[in-house]
CSV table of C-alpha atoms and ligand atoms in Angstrom, one decimal:
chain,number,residue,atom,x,y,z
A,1,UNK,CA,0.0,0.0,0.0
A,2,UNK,CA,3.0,2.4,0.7
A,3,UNK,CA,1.7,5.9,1.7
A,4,UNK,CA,-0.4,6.7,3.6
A,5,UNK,CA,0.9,4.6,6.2
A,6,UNK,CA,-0.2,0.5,5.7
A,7,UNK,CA,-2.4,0.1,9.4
A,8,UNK,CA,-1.5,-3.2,11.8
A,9,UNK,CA,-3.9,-4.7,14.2
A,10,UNK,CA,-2.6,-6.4,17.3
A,11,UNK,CA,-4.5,-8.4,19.6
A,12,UNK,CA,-2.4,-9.5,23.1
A,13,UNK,CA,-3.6,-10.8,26.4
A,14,UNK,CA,-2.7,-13.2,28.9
A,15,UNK,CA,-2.5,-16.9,28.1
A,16,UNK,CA,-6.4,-17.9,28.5
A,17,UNK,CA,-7.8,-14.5,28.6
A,18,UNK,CA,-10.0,-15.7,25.4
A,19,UNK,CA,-7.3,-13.9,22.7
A,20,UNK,CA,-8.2,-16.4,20.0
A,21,UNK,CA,-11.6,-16.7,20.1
A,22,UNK,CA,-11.8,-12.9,19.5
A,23,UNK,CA,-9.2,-13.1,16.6
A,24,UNK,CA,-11.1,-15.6,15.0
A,25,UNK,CA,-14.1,-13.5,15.4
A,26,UNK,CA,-12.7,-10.7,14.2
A,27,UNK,CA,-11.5,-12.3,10.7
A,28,UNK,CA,-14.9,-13.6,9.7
A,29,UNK,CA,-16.4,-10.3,10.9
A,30,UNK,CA,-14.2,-8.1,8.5
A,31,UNK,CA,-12.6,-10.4,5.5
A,32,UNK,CA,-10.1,-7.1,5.1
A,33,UNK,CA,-8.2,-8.3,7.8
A,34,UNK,CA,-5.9,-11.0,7.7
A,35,UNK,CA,-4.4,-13.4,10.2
A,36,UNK,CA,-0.4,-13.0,10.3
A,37,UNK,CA,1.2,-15.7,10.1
A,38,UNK,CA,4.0,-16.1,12.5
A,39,UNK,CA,7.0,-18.1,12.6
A,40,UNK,CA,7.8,-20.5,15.3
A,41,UNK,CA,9.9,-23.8,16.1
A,42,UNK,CA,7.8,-25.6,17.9
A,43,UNK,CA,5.9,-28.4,16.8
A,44,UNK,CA,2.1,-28.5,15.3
A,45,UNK,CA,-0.8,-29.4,17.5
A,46,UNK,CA,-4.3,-31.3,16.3
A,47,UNK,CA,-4.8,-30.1,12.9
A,48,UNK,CA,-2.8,-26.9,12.8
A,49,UNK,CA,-1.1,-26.8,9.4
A,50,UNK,CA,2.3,-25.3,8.0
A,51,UNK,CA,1.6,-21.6,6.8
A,52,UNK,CA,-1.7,-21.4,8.3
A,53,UNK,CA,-1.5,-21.3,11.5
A,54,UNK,CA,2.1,-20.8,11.5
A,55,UNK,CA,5.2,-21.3,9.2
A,56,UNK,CA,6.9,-24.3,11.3
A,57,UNK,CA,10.3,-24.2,11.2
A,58,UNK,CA,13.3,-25.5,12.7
A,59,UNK,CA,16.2,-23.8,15.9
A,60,UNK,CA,18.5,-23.0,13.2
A,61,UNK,CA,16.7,-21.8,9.9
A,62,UNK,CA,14.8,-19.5,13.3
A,63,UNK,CA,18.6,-18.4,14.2
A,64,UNK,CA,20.0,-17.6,10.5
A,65,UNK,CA,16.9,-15.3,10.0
A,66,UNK,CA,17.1,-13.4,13.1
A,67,UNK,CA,20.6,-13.4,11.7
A,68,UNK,CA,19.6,-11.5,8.7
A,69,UNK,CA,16.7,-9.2,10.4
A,70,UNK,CA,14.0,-10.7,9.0
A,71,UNK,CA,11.5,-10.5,11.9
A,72,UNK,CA,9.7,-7.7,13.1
A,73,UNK,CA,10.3,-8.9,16.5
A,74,UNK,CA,10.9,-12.2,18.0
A,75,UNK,CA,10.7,-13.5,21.5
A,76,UNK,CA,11.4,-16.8,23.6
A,77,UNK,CA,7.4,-17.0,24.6
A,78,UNK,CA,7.5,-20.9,25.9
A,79,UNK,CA,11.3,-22.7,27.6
A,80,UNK,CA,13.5,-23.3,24.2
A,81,UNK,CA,10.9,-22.0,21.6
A,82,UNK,CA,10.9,-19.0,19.9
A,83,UNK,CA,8.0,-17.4,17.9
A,84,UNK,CA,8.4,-14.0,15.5
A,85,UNK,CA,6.4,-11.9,13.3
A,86,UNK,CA,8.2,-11.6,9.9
A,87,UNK,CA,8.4,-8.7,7.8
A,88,UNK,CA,7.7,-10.6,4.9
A,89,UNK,CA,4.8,-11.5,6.6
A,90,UNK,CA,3.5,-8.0,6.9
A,91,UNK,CA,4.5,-7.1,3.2
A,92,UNK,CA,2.3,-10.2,1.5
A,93,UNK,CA,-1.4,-9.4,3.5
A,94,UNK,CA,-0.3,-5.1,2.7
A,95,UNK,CA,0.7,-5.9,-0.9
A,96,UNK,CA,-2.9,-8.2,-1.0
A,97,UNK,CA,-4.8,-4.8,-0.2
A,98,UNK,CA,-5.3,-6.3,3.8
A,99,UNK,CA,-4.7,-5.4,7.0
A,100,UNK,CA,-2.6,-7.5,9.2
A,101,UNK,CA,-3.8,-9.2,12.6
A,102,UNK,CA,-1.4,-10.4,14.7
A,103,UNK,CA,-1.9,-12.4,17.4
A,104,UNK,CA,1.7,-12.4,19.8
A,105,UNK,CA,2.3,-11.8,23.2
A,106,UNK,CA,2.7,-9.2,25.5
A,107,UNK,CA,6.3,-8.1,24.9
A,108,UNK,CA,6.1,-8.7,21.1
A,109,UNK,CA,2.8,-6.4,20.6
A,110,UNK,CA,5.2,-3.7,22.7
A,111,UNK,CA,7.5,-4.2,20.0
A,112,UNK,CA,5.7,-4.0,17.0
A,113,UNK,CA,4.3,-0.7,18.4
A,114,UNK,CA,7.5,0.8,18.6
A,115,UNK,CA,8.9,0.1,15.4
A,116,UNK,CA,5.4,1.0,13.8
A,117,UNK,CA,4.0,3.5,16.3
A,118,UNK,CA,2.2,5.6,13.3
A,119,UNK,CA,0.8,2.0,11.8
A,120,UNK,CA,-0.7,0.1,15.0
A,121,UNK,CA,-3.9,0.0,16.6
A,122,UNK,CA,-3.5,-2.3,19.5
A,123,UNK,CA,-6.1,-4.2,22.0
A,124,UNK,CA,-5.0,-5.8,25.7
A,125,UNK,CA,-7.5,-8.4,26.3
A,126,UNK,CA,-8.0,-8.8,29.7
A,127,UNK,CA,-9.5,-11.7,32.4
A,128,UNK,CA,-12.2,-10.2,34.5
A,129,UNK,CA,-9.9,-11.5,37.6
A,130,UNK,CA,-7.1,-13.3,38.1
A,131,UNK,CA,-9.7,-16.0,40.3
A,132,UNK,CA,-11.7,-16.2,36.7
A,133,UNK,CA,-8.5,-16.8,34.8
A,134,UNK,CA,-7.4,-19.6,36.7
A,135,UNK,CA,-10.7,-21.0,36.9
A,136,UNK,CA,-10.5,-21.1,32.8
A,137,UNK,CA,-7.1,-23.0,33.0
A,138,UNK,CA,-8.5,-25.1,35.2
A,139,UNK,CA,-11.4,-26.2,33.3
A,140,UNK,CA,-8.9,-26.2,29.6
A,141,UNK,CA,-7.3,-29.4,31.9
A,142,UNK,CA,-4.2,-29.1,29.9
A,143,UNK,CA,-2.3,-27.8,32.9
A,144,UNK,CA,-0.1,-29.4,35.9
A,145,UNK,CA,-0.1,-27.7,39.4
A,146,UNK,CA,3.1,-25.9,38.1
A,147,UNK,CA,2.5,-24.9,34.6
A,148,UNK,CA,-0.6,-23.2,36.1
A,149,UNK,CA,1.4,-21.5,38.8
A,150,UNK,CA,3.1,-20.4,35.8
A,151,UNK,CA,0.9,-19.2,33.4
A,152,UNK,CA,-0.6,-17.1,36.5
A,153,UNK,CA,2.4,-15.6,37.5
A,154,UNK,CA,2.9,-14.4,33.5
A,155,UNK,CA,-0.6,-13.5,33.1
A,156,UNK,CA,-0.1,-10.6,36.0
A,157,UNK,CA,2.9,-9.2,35.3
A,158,UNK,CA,1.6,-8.7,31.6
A,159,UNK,CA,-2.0,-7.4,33.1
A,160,UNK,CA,0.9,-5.2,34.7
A,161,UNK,CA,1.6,-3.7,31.3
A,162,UNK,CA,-2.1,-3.2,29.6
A,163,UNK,CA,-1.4,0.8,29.4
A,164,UNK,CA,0.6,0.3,26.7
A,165,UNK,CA,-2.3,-0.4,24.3
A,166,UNK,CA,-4.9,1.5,22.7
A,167,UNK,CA,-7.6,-0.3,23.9
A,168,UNK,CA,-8.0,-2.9,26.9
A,169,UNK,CA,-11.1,-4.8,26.6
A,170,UNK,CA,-12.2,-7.2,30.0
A,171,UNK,CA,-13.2,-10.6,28.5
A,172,UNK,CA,-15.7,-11.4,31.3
A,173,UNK,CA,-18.3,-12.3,28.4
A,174,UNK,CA,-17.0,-13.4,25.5
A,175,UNK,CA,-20.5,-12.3,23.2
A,176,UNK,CA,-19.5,-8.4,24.7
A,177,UNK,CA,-16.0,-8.3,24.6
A,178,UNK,CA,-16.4,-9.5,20.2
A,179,UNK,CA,-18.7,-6.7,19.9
A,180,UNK,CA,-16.2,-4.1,22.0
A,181,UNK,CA,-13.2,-5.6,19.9
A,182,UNK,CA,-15.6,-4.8,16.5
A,183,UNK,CA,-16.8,-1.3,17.1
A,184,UNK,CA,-12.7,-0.4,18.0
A,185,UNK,CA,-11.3,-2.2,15.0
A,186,UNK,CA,-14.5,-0.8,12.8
A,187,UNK,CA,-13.5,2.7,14.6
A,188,UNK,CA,-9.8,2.8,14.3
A,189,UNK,CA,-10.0,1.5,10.2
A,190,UNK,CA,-12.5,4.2,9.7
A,191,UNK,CA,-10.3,6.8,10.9
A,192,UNK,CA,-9.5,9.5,8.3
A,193,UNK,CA,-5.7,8.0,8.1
A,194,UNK,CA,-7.3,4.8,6.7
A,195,UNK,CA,-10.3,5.1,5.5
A,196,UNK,CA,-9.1,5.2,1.6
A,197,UNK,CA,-7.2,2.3,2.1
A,198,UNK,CA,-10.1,-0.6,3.1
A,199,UNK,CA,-12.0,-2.2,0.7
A,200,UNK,CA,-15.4,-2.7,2.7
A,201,UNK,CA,-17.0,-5.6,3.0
B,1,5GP,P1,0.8,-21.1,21.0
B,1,5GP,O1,2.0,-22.0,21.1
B,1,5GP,O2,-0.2,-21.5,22.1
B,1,5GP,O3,0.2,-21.2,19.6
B,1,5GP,O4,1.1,-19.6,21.3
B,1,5GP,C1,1.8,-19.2,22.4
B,1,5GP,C2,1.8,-17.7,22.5
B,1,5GP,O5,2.7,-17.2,21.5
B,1,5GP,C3,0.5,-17.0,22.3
B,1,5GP,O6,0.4,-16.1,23.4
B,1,5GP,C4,0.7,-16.3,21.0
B,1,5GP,O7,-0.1,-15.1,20.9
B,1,5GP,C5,2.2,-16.0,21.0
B,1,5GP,N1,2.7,-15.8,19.7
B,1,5GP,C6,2.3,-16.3,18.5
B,1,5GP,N2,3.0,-15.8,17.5
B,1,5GP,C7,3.9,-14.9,18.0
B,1,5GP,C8,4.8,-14.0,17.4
B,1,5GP,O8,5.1,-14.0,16.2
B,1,5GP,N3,5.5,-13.2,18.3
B,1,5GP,C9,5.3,-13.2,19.6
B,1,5GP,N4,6.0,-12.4,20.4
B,1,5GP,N5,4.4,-14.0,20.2
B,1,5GP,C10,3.7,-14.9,19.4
């Protein structure tokens, strides 16, 4: 798209604070968006497929292009396995006419907004309490005693940081917090800076 300035959508949150269900909302909401495919080294789950819902690759091919400044940013989310938004990423959904949504964490949205404060609008998505949040791991059942510990440790130091975004939006019901998410996005791609740009839908 080049000039005026190509707009990004980031969507962050604690781990269980409902993130995905509210991207995947989002992209059948407004087909001008599109998910951002990120790079990562570790392995596929279920049915989660190569440059869908993430380009799988390996330690080293991760290494040589952090080498050569190919991400956007990049960060060690999970022990030993990194995940990073490429620019090459961000150029294919621009050059097809879209917007792109990225779904990273915490420290990697903070990122992406510095290098492209102009370009970002940016939501926190947050648990209604740190009680509620665990109660959600709890009943996903894919956590030990410790990995839980964990994951609620993480989940309040990045509440810690939800002034950094544009928007924070308290997932308490899931129905409300699509809707909230819609009208900002709808808002922020309507703004004047934009509004040339979208193809509506
Ligand atoms: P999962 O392994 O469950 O798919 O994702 C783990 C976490 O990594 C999620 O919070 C997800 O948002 C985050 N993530 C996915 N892609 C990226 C990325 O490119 N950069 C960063 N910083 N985080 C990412």
């Amino acid at each position: 798209m080049g000039n005026p300035p190509s707009p990004i959508i980031i969507i962050t949150a604690p781990s269980g604070a409902g993130k995905t269900s509210i991207t995947r909302y989002l992209l059948q909401k407004y087909p001008y968006l599109a998910f951002s495919v990120s790079a990562a080294t570790r392995q596929p789950r279920g049915t989660e497929k190569d440059g869908v819902d993430y380009y799988f690759i390996t330690e080293e091919d991760f290494q040589k292009k952090i080498a050569a400044n190919e991400f956007v940013e990049w960060e060690m989310v999970y022990q030993g396995k990194y995940y990073g938004t490429l620019h090459s990423e961000l150029n294919r959904i621009w050059q097809q006419q879209q917007v792109p949504m990225l779904d990273i964490d915490v420290k990697g949205a903070i990122h992406v907004q510095q290098q492209y404060p102009e370009q970002c609008f940016s939501l926190f998505i947050e648990p209604p309490s740190l009680d509620e949040l665990k109660n959600r791991l709890l009943a996903r059942g894919t956590e030990t005693e410790e990995s839980l510990q964990a994951r609620l440790g993480k989940a309040a130091f990045e509440i810690s940081f939800k002034n950094y975004f544009d928007q924070v939006i308290v997932n308490d019901r899931l129905e409300d917090a699509c809707a909230a998410a819609e009208k900002a996005i709808g808002e922020f791609l309507q703004s004047k800076q934009f509004r040339q740009q979208i193809i509506h839908s």
